[in-house]
Short mmCIF file of C-alpha atoms in Angstrom, two decimals:
data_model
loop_
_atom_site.label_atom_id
_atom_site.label_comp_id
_atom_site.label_asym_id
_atom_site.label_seq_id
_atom_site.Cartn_x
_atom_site.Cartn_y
_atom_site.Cartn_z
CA UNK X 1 -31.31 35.53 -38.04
CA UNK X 2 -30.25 38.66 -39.47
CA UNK X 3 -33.48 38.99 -41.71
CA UNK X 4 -35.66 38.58 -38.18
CA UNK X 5 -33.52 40.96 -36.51
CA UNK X 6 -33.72 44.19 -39.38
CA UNK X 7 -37.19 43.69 -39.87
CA UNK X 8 -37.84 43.88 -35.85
CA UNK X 9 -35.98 47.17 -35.61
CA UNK X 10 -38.12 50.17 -35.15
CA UNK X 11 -37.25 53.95 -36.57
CA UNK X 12 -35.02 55.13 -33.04
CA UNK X 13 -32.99 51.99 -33.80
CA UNK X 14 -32.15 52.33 -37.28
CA UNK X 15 -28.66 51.67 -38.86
CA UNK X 16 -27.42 54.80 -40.14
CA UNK X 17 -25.35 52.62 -42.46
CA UNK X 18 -27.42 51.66 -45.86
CA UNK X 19 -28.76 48.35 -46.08
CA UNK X 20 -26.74 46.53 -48.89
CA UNK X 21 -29.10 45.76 -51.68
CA UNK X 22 -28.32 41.88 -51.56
CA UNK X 23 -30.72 41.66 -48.47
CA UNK X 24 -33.17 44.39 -49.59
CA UNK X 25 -35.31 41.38 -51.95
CA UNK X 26 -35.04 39.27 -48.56
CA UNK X 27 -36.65 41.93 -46.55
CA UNK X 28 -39.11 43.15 -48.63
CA UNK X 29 -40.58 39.73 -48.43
CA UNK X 30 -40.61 40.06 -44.38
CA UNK X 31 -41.58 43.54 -44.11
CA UNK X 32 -45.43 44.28 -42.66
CA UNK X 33 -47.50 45.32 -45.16
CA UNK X 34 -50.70 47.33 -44.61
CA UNK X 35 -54.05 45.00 -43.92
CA UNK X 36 -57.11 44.82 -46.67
CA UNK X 37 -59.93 46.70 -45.94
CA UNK X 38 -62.56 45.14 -44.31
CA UNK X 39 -65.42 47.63 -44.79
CA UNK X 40 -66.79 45.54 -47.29
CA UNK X 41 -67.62 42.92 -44.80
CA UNK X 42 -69.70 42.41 -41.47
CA UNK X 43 -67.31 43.05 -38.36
CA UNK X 44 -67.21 39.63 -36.44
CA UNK X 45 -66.49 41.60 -32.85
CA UNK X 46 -69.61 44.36 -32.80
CA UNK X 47 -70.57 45.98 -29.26
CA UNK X 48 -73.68 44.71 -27.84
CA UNK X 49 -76.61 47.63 -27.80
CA UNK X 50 -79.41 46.99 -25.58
CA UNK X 51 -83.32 47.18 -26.21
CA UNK X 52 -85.06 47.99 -23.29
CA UNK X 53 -88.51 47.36 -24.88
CA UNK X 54 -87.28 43.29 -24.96
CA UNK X 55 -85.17 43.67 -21.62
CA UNK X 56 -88.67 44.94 -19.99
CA UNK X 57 -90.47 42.29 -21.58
CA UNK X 58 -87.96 39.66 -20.16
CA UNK X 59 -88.14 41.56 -16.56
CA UNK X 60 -91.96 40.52 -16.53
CA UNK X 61 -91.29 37.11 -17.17
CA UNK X 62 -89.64 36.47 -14.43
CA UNK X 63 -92.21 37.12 -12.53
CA UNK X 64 -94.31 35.16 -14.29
CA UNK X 65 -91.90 32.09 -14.41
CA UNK X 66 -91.63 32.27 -10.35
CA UNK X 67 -95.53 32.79 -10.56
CA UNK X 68 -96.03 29.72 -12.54
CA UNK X 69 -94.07 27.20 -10.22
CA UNK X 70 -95.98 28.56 -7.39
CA UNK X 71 -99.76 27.77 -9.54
CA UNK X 72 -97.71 24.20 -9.95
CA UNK X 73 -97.48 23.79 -6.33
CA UNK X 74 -101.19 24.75 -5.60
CA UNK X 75 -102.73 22.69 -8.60
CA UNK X 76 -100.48 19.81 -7.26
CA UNK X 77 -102.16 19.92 -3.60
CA UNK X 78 -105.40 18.36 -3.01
CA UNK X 79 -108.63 20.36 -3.88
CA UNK X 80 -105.86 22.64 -5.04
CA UNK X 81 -105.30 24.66 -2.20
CA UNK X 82 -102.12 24.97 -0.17
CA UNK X 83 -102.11 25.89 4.06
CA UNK X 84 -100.31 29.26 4.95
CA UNK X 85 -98.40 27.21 7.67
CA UNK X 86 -96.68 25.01 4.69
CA UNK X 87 -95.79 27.44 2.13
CA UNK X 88 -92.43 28.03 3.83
CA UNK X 89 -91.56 24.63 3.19
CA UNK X 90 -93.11 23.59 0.46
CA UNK X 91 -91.54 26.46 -1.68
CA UNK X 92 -87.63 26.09 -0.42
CA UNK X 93 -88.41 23.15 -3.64
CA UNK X 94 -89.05 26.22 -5.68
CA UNK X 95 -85.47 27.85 -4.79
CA UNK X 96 -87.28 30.38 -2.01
CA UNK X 97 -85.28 31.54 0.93
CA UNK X 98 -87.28 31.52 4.72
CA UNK X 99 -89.89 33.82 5.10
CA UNK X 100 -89.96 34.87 1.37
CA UNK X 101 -92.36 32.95 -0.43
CA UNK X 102 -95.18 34.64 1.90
CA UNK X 103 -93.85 38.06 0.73
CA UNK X 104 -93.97 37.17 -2.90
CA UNK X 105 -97.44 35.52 -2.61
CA UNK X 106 -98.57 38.97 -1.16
CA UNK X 107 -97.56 41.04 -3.91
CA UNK X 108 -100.08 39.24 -6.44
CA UNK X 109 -103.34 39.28 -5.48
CA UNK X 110 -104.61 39.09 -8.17
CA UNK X 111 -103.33 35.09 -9.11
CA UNK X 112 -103.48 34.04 -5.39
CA UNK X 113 -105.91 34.65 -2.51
CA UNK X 114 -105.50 33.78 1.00
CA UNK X 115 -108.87 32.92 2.89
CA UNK X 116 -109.73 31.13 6.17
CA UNK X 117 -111.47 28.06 6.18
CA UNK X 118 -115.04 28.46 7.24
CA UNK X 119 -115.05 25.23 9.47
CA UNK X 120 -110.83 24.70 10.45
CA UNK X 121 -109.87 28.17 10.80
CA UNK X 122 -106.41 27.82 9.31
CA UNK X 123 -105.44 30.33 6.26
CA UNK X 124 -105.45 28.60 3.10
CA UNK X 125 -103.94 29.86 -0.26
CA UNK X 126 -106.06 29.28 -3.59
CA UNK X 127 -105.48 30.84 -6.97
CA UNK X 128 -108.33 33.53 -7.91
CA UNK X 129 -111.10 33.12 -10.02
CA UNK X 130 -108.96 35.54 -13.18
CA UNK X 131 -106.20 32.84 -12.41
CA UNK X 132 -107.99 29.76 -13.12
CA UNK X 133 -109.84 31.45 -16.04
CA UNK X 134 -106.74 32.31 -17.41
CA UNK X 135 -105.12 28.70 -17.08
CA UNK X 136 -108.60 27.01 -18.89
CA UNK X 137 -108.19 29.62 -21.44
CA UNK X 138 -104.80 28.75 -22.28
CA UNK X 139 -105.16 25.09 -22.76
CA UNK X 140 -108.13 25.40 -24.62
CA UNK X 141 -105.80 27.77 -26.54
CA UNK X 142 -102.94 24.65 -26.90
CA UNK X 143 -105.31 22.06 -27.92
CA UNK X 144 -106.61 24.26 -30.59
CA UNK X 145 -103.46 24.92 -32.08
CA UNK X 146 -102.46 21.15 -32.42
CA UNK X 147 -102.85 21.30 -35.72
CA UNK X 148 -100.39 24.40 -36.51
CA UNK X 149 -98.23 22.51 -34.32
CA UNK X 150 -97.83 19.50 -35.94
CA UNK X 151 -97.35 21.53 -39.15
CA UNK X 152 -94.50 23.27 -37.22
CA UNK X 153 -93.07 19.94 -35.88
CA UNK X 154 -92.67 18.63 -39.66
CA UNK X 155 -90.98 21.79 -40.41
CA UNK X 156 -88.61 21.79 -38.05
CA UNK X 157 -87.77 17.95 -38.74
CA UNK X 158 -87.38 19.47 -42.36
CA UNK X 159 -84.89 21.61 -41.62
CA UNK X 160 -82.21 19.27 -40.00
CA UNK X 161 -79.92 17.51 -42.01
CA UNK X 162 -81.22 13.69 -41.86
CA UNK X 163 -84.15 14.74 -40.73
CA UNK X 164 -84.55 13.38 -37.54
CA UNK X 165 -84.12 15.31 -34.00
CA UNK X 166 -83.68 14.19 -30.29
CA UNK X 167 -86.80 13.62 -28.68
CA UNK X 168 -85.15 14.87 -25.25
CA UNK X 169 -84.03 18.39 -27.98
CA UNK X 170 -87.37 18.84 -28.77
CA UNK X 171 -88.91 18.51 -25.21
CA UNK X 172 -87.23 21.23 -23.56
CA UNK X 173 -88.63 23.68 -26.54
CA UNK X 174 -92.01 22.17 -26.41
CA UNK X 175 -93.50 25.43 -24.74
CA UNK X 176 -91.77 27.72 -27.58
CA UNK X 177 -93.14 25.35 -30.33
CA UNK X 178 -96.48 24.94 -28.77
CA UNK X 179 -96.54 21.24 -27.95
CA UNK X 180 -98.37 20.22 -25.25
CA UNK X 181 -96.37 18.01 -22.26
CA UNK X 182 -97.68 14.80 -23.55
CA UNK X 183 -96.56 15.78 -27.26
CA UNK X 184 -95.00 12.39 -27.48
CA UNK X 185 -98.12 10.42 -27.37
CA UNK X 186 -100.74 13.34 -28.84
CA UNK X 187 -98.61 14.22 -31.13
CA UNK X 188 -96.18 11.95 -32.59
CA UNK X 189 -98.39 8.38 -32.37
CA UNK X 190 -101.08 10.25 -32.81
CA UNK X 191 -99.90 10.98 -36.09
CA UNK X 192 -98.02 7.89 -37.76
CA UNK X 193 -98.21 9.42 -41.24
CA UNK X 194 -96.46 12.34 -40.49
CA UNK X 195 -93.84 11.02 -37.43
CA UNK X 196 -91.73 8.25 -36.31
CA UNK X 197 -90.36 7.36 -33.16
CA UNK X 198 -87.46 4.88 -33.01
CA UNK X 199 -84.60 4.63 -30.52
CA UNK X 200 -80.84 4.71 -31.77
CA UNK X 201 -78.83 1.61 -31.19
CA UNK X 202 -75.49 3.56 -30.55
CA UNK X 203 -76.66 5.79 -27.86
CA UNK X 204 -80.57 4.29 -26.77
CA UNK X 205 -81.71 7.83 -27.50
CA UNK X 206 -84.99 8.47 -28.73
CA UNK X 207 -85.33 10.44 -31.99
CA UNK X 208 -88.38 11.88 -33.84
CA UNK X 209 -88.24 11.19 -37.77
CA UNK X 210 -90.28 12.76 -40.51
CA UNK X 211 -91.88 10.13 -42.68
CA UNK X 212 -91.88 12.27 -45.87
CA UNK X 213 -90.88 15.26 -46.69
CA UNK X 214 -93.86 17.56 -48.38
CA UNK X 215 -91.95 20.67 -50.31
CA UNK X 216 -95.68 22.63 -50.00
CA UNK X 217 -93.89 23.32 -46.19
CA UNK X 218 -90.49 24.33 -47.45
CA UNK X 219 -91.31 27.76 -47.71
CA UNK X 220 -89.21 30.14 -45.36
CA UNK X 221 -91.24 32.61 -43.34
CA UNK X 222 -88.53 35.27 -44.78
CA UNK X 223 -89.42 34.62 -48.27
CA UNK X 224 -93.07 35.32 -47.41
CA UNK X 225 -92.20 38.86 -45.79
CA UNK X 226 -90.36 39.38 -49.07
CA UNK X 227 -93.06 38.80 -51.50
CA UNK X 228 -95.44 40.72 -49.26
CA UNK X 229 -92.76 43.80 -49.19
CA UNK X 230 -92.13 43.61 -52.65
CA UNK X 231 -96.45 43.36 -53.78
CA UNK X 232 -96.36 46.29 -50.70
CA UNK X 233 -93.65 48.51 -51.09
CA UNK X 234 -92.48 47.71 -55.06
CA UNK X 235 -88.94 47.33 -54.14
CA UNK X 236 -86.45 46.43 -56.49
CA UNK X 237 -86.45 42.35 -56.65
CA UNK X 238 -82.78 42.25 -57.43
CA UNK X 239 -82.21 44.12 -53.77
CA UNK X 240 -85.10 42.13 -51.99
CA UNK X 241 -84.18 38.93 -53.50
CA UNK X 242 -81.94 37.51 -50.67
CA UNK X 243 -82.63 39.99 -47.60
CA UNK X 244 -83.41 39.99 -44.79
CA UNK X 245 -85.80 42.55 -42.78
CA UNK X 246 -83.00 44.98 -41.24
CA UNK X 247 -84.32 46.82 -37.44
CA UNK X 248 -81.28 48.20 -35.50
CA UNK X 249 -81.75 48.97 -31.73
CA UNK X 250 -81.48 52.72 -30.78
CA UNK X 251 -78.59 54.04 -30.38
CA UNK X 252 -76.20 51.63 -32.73
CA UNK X 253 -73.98 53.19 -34.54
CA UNK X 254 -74.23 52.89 -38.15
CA UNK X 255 -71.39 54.07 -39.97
CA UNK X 256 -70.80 54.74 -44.01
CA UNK X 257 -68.85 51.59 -44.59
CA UNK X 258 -71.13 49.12 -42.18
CA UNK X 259 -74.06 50.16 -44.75
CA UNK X 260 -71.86 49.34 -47.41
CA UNK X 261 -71.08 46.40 -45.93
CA UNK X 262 -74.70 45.39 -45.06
CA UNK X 263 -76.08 45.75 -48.50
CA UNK X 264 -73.33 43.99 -50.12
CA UNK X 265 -74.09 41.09 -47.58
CA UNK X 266 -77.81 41.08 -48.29
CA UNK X 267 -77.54 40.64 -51.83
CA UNK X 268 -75.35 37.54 -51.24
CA UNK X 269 -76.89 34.45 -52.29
CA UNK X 270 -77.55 31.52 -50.05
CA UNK X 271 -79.18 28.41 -49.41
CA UNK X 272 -82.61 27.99 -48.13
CA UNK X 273 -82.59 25.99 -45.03
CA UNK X 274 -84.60 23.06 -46.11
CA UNK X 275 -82.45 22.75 -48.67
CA UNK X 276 -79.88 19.52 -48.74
CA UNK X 277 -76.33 20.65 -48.73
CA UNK X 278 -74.57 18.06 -48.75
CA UNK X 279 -74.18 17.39 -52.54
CA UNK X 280 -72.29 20.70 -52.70
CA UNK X 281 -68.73 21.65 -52.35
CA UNK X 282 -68.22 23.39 -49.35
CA UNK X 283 -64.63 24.05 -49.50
CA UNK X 284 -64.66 27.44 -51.88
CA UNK X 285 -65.22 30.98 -50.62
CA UNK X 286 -68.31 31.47 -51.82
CA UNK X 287 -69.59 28.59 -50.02
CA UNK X 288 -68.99 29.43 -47.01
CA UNK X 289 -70.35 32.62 -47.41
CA UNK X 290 -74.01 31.29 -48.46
CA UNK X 291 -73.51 28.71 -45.75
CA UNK X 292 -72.96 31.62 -43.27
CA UNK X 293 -76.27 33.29 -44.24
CA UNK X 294 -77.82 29.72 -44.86
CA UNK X 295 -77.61 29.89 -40.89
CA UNK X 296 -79.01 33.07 -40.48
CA UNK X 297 -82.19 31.71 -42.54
CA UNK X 298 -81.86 28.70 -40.37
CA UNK X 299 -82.21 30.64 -37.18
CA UNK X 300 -84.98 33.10 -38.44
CA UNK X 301 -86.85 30.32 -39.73
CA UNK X 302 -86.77 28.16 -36.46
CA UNK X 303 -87.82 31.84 -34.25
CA UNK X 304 -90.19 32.09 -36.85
CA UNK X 305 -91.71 28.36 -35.87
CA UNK X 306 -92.09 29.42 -32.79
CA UNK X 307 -95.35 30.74 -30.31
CA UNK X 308 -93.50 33.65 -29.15
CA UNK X 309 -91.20 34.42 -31.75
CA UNK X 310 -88.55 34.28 -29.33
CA UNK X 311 -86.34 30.93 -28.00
CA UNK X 312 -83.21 31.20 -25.50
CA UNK X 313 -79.87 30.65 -27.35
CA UNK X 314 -79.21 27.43 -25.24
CA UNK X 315 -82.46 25.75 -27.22
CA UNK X 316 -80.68 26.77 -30.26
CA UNK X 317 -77.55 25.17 -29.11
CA UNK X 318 -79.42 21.80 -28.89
CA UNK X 319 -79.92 21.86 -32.83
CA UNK X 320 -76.41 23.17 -33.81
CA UNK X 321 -75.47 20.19 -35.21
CA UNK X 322 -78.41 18.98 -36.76
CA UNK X 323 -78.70 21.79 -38.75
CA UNK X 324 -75.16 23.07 -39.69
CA UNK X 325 -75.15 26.16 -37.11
CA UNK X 326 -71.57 27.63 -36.04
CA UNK X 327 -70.50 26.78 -32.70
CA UNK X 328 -70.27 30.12 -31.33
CA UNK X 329 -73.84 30.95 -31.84
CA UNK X 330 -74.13 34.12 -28.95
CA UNK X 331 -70.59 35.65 -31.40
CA UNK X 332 -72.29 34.72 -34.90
CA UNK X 333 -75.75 36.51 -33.60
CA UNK X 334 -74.36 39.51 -32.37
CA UNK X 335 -73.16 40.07 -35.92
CA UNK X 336 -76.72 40.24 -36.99
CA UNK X 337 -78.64 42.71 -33.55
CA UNK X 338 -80.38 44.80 -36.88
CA UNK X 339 -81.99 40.75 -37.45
CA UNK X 340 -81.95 39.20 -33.68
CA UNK X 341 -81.65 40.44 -30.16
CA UNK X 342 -80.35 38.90 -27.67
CA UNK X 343 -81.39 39.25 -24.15
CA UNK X 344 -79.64 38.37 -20.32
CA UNK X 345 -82.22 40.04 -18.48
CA UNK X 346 -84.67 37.64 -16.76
CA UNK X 347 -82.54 34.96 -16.03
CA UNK X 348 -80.23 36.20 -13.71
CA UNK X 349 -77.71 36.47 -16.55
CA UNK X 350 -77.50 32.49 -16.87
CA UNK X 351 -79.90 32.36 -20.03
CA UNK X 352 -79.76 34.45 -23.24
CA UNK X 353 -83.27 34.51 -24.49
CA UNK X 354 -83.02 35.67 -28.42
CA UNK X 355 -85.93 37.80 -30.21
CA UNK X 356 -86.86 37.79 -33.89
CA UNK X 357 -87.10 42.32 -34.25
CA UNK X 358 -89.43 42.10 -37.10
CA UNK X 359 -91.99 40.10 -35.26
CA UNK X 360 -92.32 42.83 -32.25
CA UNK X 361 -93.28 46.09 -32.15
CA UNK X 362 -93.40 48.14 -28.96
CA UNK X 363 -93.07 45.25 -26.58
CA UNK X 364 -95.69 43.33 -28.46
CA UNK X 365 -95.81 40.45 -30.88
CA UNK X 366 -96.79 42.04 -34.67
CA UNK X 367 -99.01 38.95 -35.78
CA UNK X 368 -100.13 37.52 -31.82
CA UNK X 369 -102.25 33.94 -31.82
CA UNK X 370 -104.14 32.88 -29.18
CA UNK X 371 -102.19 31.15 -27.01
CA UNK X 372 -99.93 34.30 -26.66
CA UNK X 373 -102.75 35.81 -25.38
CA UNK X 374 -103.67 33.32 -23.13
CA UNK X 375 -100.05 33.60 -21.81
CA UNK X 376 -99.75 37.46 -22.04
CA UNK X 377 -103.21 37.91 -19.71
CA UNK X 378 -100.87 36.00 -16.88
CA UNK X 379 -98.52 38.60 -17.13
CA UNK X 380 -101.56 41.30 -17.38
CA UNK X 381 -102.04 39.71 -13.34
CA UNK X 382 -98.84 39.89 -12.43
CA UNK X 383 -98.83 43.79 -13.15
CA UNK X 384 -101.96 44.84 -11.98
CA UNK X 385 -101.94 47.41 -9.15
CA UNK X 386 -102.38 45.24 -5.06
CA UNK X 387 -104.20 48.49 -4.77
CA UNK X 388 -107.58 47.31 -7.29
CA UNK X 389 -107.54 43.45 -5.22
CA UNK X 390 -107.57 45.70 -1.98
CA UNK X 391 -110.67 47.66 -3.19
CA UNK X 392 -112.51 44.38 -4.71
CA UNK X 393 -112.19 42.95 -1.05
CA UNK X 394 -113.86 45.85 0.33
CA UNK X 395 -116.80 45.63 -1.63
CA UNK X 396 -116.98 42.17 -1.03
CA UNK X 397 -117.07 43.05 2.96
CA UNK X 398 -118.86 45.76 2.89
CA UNK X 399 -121.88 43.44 1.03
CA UNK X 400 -121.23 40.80 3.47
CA UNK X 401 -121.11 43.41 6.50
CA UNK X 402 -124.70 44.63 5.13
CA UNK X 403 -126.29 40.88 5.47
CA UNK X 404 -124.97 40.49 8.37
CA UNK X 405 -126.91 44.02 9.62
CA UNK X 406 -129.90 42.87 8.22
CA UNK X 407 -129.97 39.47 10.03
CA UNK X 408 -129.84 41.11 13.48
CA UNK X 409 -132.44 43.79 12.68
CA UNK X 410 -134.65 40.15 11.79
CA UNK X 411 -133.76 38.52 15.27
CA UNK X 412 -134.76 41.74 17.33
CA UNK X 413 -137.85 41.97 15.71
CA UNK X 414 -138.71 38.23 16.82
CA UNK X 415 -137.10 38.97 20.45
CA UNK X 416 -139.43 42.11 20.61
CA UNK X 417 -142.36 40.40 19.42
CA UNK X 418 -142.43 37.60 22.52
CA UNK X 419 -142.03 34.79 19.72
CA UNK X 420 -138.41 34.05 21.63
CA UNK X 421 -138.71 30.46 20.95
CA UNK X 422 -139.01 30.53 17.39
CA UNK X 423 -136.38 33.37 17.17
CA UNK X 424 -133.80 30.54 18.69
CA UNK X 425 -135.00 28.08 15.98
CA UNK X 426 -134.94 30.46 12.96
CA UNK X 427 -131.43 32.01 14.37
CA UNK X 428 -130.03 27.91 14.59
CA UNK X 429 -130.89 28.09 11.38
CA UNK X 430 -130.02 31.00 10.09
CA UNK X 431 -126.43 30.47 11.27
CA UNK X 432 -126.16 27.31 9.00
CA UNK X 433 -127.42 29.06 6.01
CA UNK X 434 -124.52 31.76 6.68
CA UNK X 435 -122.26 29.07 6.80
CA UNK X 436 -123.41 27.49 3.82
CA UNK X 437 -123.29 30.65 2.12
CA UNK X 438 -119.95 31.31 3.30
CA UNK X 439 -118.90 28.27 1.33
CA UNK X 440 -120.94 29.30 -1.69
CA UNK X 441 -119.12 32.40 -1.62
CA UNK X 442 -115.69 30.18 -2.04
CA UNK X 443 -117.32 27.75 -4.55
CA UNK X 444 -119.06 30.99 -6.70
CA UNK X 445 -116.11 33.11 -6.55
CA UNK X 446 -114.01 30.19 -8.55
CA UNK X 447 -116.71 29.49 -11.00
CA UNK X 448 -118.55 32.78 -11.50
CA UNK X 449 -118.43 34.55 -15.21
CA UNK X 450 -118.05 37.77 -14.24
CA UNK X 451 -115.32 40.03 -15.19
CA UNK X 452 -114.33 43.21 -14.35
CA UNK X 453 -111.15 43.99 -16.69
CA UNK X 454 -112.37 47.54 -17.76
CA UNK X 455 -112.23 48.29 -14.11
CA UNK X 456 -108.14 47.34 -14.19
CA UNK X 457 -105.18 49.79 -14.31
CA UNK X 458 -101.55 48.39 -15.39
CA UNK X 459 -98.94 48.53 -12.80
CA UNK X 460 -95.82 50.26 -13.86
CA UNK X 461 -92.19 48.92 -13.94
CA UNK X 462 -90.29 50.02 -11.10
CA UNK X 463 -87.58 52.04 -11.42
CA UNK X 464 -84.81 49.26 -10.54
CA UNK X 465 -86.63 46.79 -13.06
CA UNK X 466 -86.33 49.82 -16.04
CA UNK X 467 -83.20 50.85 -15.74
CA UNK X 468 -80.45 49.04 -17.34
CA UNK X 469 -77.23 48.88 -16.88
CA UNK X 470 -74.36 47.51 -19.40
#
């Protein structure tokens, strides 16, 4: 009790009386010593800094997420177009208050055009011609890129520890991966030599398994940037050897020991994540250290597997366990923001979408495939100016309003020429080619090749959706 008490005391408490030099060994033992440095080693606690080129790239796809559950709704209706007088309640399914989904329908017109029937008279809502053009491209865009996704399936089966994944795990990524919505039968039975599908007898789950492993696919996307840097660049191999590509976000603070604590970190050997572990001793220092970066490959190389290069940290979460991740991944990535980035914007701040930096570059992907462009020219819509849809509709009316002059300059010359009978024939008949044309203008504006995208201007961000707050 004594011991606890002198080491407690602070200077303004003090004995004045020496301390007898039978207790000094005791309290020397007790006494606070001053803490290791730990500038040779990554902070765990490091202050978020935000991108705005990903937080603006998140901003547009919300719109595009709300946009695609409203092209859902449409395609789901019959001849896949929706009255005005249901919207209201069709979309409170969609999570739309009263009177808003009209609003929101109005501010793209370039995916959706409202139109009145030419023999009801009600207002119907249709997507536009670029719309449905743009939803044929992109799955003619997925199909063709089966085959890379098959490829990346048996990677990522590769990569977890018994290889074998929840099918459920791997459904909720299948737009990240690429995998179409069937992907069970398409893809899996489709290909027996590569997959297998067998349910668990503990927990009736359904689980993918890779048949064989083939070690021409365990080669990390990383370890390809490295050769190419080193062939590039000539960098020294002992300092490329186990790094990683380093990108911090403006504005983080880089001080003289976090460099020194960075390039002692990337030389630190590790495991490559298609590697099997679990022959090694774990237990040591030095093992937990390659383990640590072991996940950082492990979460590169699954961004890397995906369309996007980019998968929210909740997806991640799924394969945690499967493939030796720590629990708390948002902590563990935020030690990394030069490597990942990790963004709330876009999701109301319920989702944390995470971006691989070396794959982007100004808002856009470095290496893009086709079926990000397929899925970029949706958000092209979403951005273009209401202003270039108004001016499209009235060229449209002012060629119909020119027809329409030109078939009453015909029937006046047939009144004025005493030939009043056949004037009411042709003019009976005349009306029902209108008609009909009216309804080839519906049918010819969905199907029609033409395309006027030099004619488009981008939309900027408004000034609520750039500016970003911490």
């Amino acid at each position: 009790m004594l011991i606890i008490l002198l080491s407690k005391t602070t200077k303004a408490f003090r004995p004045k009386t020496p301390i007898p030099k039978t207790l000094q060994p005791l309290l020397s033992n007790v006494t606070p010593t001053r803490p290791m440095s730990q500038s040779t080693s990554i902070p765990k606690k490091l202050q978020r800094v935000r991108d705005h080129g990903y937080d603006n790239y998140m901003e547009v796809e919300k719109k595009t997420r709300k946009v695609l559950k409203f092209q859902d709704l449409i395609l789901s209706q019959l001849n896949h177009t929706l009255p005005v007088s249901r919207l209201d309640l069709l979309s409170r399914r969609l999570g739309f208050k009263q009177h808003e989904a009209g609003a929101f329908v109005l501010k793209f017109p370039h995916v959706f055009e409202i139109y009145e029937h030419p023999v009801q008279r009600i207002l119907y809502i249709r997507l536009t011609r670029r719309a449905i053009l743009q939803i044929q491209q992109e799955k003619q865009a997925l199909i063709a890129q089966v085959p890379d996704a098959v490829t990346r399936l048996r990677k990522l089966l590769m990569m977890s520890n018994t290889g074998r994944l929840r099918l459920e795990h791997v459904r909720i990524a299948r737009k990240e991966l690429g995998l179409p919505d069937d992907f069970e039968y398409s893809v899996i039975l489709k290909y027996p030599q590569y997959f297998r599908l067998f349910d668990a007898k503990e927990t009736r789950n359904k689980y993918i398994e890779i048949v064989e492993r083939d070690e021409s696919l365990a080669v990390c996307a990383i370890e390809k940037a490295r050769e190419k840097e080193y062939r590039e660049k000539g960098v020294d191999a002992e300092d490329i050897r186990f790094s990683f590509i380093v990108n911090f976000p403006p504005g983080f603070k880089i001080g003289k020991y976090y460099r020194i604590a960075v390039w002692k970190w990337q030389r630190v050997p590790y495991w490559s994540p298609y590697e099997d572990v679990s022959g090694y001793d774990l237990r040591s220092l030095e093992a937990q250290k390659r383990m640590e970066k072991r996940a950082v490959a492990t979460i590169h190389e699954l961004l890397s597997l995906t369309v996007e290069k980019k998968i929210t940290l909740e997806r991640i979460a799924h394969f945690r366990m499967a493939m030796n991740l720590p629990k708390r991944l948002k902590e563990f990535l935020l030690q990394h923001q030069g490597i990942f980035y990790i963004s709330t914007r876009g999701n109301l701040g319920k989702l944390h979408t995470v971006f691989l930096r070396e794959a982007y570059k100004r808002g856009e992907l470095v290496e893009p495939n086709d079926l990000y462009m397929a899925r970029r020219q949706l958000a092209d819509l979403v951005l273009l100016s209401p202003r270039k849809a108004k001016v499209d509709r009235e060229l449209v009316n002012y060629r119909r309003d020119r027809e329409d002059d030109e078939m009453v300059r015909v029937r006046s010359e047939f009144v004025e020429n005493g030939s009043q009978s056949f004037a009411v024939g042709d003019n009976v008949k005349k009306d029902r080619e209108g008609e009909d044309e009216l309804d080839s203008d519906i049918v010819s504006d969905v199907g029609s090749d033409y395309s006027d995208e030099d004619d488009d201007c981008l939309e900027t961000l408004d000034a609520e959706d750039v500016h970003v707050t911490e």
